[in-house]
PDB file of C-alpha atoms in Angstrom:
ATOM      1  CA  GLN A   1      -8.506 -38.533  63.731  1.00  0.00           C
ATOM      2  CA  VAL A   2      -8.255 -41.800  61.812  1.00  0.00           C
ATOM      3  CA  GLN A   3      -4.797 -42.856  60.695  1.00  0.00           C
ATOM      4  CA  LEU A   4      -3.854 -45.816  58.538  1.00  0.00           C
ATOM      5  CA  VAL A   5      -0.286 -46.973  58.005  1.00  0.00           C
ATOM      6  CA  GLU A   6       0.621 -49.675  55.503  1.00  0.00           C
ATOM      7  CA  SER A   7       3.765 -51.801  55.595  1.00  0.00           C
ATOM      8  CA  GLY A   8       5.213 -54.906  53.989  1.00  0.00           C
ATOM      9  CA  GLY A   9       5.759 -53.723  50.445  1.00  0.00           C
ATOM     10  CA  GLY A  10       8.972 -54.361  48.580  1.00  0.00           C
ATOM     11  CA  LEU A  11      10.617 -56.101  45.669  1.00  0.00           C
ATOM     12  CA  VAL A  12       9.711 -59.682  44.856  1.00  0.00           C
ATOM     13  CA  GLN A  13      10.337 -61.979  41.913  1.00  0.00           C
ATOM     14  CA  PRO A  14       7.461 -63.115  39.703  1.00  0.00           C
ATOM     15  CA  GLY A  15       5.712 -66.006  41.383  1.00  0.00           C
ATOM     16  CA  GLY A  16       6.767 -64.821  44.807  1.00  0.00           C
ATOM     17  CA  SER A  17       4.728 -63.711  47.800  1.00  0.00           C
ATOM     18  CA  LEU A  18       4.334 -60.678  50.010  1.00  0.00           C
ATOM     19  CA  THR A  19       2.125 -59.891  52.966  1.00  0.00           C
ATOM     20  CA  LEU A  20       0.958 -56.326  53.433  1.00  0.00           C
ATOM     21  CA  SER A  21      -0.250 -54.998  56.761  1.00  0.00           C
ATOM     22  CA  CYS A  22      -2.307 -51.946  57.597  1.00  0.00           C
ATOM     23  CA  ALA A  23      -2.514 -50.649  61.136  1.00  0.00           C
ATOM     24  CA  ALA A  24      -5.390 -48.325  61.965  1.00  0.00           C
ATOM     25  CA  SER A  25      -5.843 -45.973  64.858  1.00  0.00           C
ATOM     26  CA  GLY A  26      -9.032 -45.528  66.801  1.00  0.00           C
ATOM     27  CA  SER A  27     -12.097 -47.612  67.466  1.00  0.00           C
ATOM     28  CA  ILE A  28     -13.380 -46.966  63.943  1.00  0.00           C
ATOM     29  CA  PHE A  29     -11.497 -50.002  62.719  1.00  0.00           C
ATOM     30  CA  SER A  30     -13.538 -52.813  64.176  1.00  0.00           C
ATOM     31  CA  MET A  31     -16.829 -51.168  63.256  1.00  0.00           C
ATOM     32  CA  ASN A  32     -16.222 -50.869  59.563  1.00  0.00           C
ATOM     33  CA  ALA A  33     -15.520 -52.661  56.337  1.00  0.00           C
ATOM     34  CA  MET A  34     -12.028 -52.265  54.943  1.00  0.00           C
ATOM     35  CA  GLY A  35     -10.260 -52.843  51.690  1.00  0.00           C
ATOM     36  CA  TRP A  36      -7.069 -52.685  49.688  1.00  0.00           C
ATOM     37  CA  TYR A  37      -6.688 -50.571  46.575  1.00  0.00           C
ATOM     38  CA  ARG A  38      -3.793 -50.396  44.181  1.00  0.00           C
ATOM     39  CA  GLN A  39      -2.684 -47.606  41.905  1.00  0.00           C
ATOM     40  CA  ALA A  40      -0.146 -48.159  39.162  1.00  0.00           C
ATOM     41  CA  PRO A  41       1.257 -45.409  36.917  1.00  0.00           C
ATOM     42  CA  GLY A  42      -1.005 -44.848  33.921  1.00  0.00           C
ATOM     43  CA  LYS A  43      -3.676 -47.207  35.220  1.00  0.00           C
ATOM     44  CA  GLN A  44      -6.981 -46.699  36.958  1.00  0.00           C
ATOM     45  CA  ARG A  45      -7.151 -47.221  40.686  1.00  0.00           C
ATOM     46  CA  GLU A  46      -8.393 -50.715  41.397  1.00  0.00           C
ATOM     47  CA  LEU A  47     -10.113 -52.097  44.469  1.00  0.00           C
ATOM     48  CA  VAL A  48      -8.444 -55.498  44.767  1.00  0.00           C
ATOM     49  CA  ALA A  49      -9.999 -56.827  47.976  1.00  0.00           C
ATOM     50  CA  GLY A  50     -12.558 -55.947  50.625  1.00  0.00           C
ATOM     51  CA  ILE A  51     -13.594 -57.391  53.961  1.00  0.00           C
ATOM     52  CA  THR A  52     -16.661 -56.622  56.044  1.00  0.00           C
ATOM     53  CA  ARG A  53     -16.526 -56.167  59.784  1.00  0.00           C
ATOM     54  CA  GLY A  54     -17.915 -59.705  60.023  1.00  0.00           C
ATOM     55  CA  GLY A  55     -15.156 -61.141  57.862  1.00  0.00           C
ATOM     56  CA  ASP A  56     -16.927 -61.613  54.515  1.00  0.00           C
ATOM     57  CA  THR A  57     -14.503 -61.024  51.667  1.00  0.00           C
ATOM     58  CA  ASN A  58     -14.585 -60.101  47.993  1.00  0.00           C
ATOM     59  CA  TYR A  59     -11.870 -59.801  45.361  1.00  0.00           C
ATOM     60  CA  ALA A  60     -11.217 -58.310  41.978  1.00  0.00           C
ATOM     61  CA  ASP A  61     -11.086 -60.921  39.241  1.00  0.00           C
ATOM     62  CA  SER A  62      -7.467 -59.968  38.587  1.00  0.00           C
ATOM     63  CA  VAL A  63      -6.369 -61.245  42.010  1.00  0.00           C
ATOM     64  CA  LYS A  64      -8.971 -63.871  42.859  1.00  0.00           C
ATOM     65  CA  GLY A  65      -7.337 -67.096  43.979  1.00  0.00           C
ATOM     66  CA  ARG A  66      -3.970 -65.403  44.559  1.00  0.00           C
ATOM     67  CA  PHE A  67      -4.652 -62.707  47.161  1.00  0.00           C
ATOM     68  CA  THR A  68      -6.259 -63.131  50.576  1.00  0.00           C
ATOM     69  CA  ILE A  69      -7.547 -60.305  52.757  1.00  0.00           C
ATOM     70  CA  SER A  70      -7.964 -60.803  56.481  1.00  0.00           C
ATOM     71  CA  ARG A  71      -8.327 -58.695  59.597  1.00  0.00           C
ATOM     72  CA  ALA A  72      -7.414 -58.865  63.248  1.00  0.00           C
ATOM     73  CA  ASN A  73      -9.812 -56.557  65.043  1.00  0.00           C
ATOM     74  CA  ALA A  74      -7.994 -56.889  68.358  1.00  0.00           C
ATOM     75  CA  LYS A  75      -4.878 -55.518  66.683  1.00  0.00           C
ATOM     76  CA  ASN A  76      -6.686 -52.926  64.526  1.00  0.00           C
ATOM     77  CA  THR A  77      -4.903 -54.476  61.561  1.00  0.00           C
ATOM     78  CA  VAL A  78      -5.905 -55.677  58.122  1.00  0.00           C
ATOM     79  CA  TYR A  79      -3.675 -57.856  55.963  1.00  0.00           C
ATOM     80  CA  LEU A  80      -3.289 -58.670  52.312  1.00  0.00           C
ATOM     81  CA  GLN A  81      -1.507 -61.936  51.570  1.00  0.00           C
ATOM     82  CA  MET A  82      -0.336 -61.843  47.958  1.00  0.00           C
ATOM     83  CA  ASN A  83       0.797 -65.078  46.321  1.00  0.00           C
ATOM     84  CA  ARG A  84       1.944 -65.920  42.806  1.00  0.00           C
ATOM     85  CA  LEU A  85       2.702 -62.291  42.092  1.00  0.00           C
ATOM     86  CA  LYS A  86       2.675 -61.325  38.429  1.00  0.00           C
ATOM     87  CA  PRO A  87       4.251 -58.548  36.358  1.00  0.00           C
ATOM     88  CA  ASP A  88       0.781 -56.879  36.313  1.00  0.00           C
ATOM     89  CA  ASP A  89       0.659 -56.557  40.113  1.00  0.00           C
ATOM     90  CA  PRO A  90       3.229 -53.784  40.796  1.00  0.00           C
ATOM     91  CA  ALA A  91       1.572 -50.690  42.222  1.00  0.00           C
ATOM     92  CA  VAL A  92       1.248 -48.591  45.318  1.00  0.00           C
ATOM     93  CA  TYR A  93      -1.118 -50.494  47.568  1.00  0.00           C
ATOM     94  CA  HIS A  94      -3.360 -48.493  49.878  1.00  0.00           C
ATOM     95  CA  CYS A  95      -5.637 -49.720  52.616  1.00  0.00           C
ATOM     96  CA  ALA A  96      -8.913 -47.952  53.250  1.00  0.00           C
ATOM     97  CA  ILE A  97     -11.725 -47.898  55.799  1.00  0.00           C
ATOM     98  CA  PHE A  98     -15.267 -47.703  54.459  1.00  0.00           C
ATOM     99  CA  PRO A  99     -17.398 -45.918  57.088  1.00  0.00           C
ATOM    100  CA  ARG A 100     -20.473 -46.406  54.887  1.00  0.00           C
ATOM    101  CA  GLY A 101     -19.816 -50.129  54.495  1.00  0.00           C
ATOM    102  CA  SER A 102     -18.599 -49.833  50.912  1.00  0.00           C
ATOM    103  CA  PRO A 103     -16.390 -47.393  48.963  1.00  0.00           C
ATOM    104  CA  SER A 104     -17.568 -43.791  49.196  1.00  0.00           C
ATOM    105  CA  PRO A 105     -16.133 -40.261  49.355  1.00  0.00           C
ATOM    106  CA  ASP A 106     -16.081 -40.611  53.164  1.00  0.00           C
ATOM    107  CA  ASP A 107     -13.396 -43.295  53.113  1.00  0.00           C
ATOM    108  CA  TYR A 108     -10.119 -42.990  55.004  1.00  0.00           C
ATOM    109  CA  TRP A 109      -6.932 -43.928  53.157  1.00  0.00           C
ATOM    110  CA  GLY A 110      -3.393 -44.757  54.110  1.00  0.00           C
ATOM    111  CA  PRO A 111      -0.374 -43.302  52.283  1.00  0.00           C
ATOM    112  CA  GLY A 112       0.375 -46.639  50.614  1.00  0.00           C
ATOM    113  CA  THR A 113       3.237 -49.095  50.256  1.00  0.00           C
ATOM    114  CA  GLN A 114       5.065 -49.875  47.021  1.00  0.00           C
ATOM    115  CA  VAL A 115       5.022 -53.383  45.577  1.00  0.00           C
ATOM    116  CA  THR A 116       7.476 -54.164  42.798  1.00  0.00           C
ATOM    117  CA  VAL A 117       7.592 -57.429  40.877  1.00  0.00           C
ATOM    118  CA  SER A 118      10.745 -57.989  38.910  1.00  0.00           C
ATOM    119  CA  SER A 119      13.263 -60.693  38.154  1.00  0.00           C
TER     120      SER A 119
END
């Protein structure tokens, strides 16, 4: 059974920073690509960042240059460092494991953590 648990969400002012963490259970973590999605009310789900098991990263244009995804395989943890947060960034952020190497119906998801950006 794969379990993912996100943490680190909260309220931050525009221009501020947050670091999200996602702890995964099981050996599946180090063998697979992972990513962070976000889902805001009334908006489509967006894949904001992905990282391969070898550490190659990719980002949505909306967050490129502001967000950084990283992973610590020894800790079964993936991170999302979010800088210069904007009013467009609030959402529930979910981490996911991609057993097929990229997003697919076989992915495992965490329950998410809320990020709010407000002055």
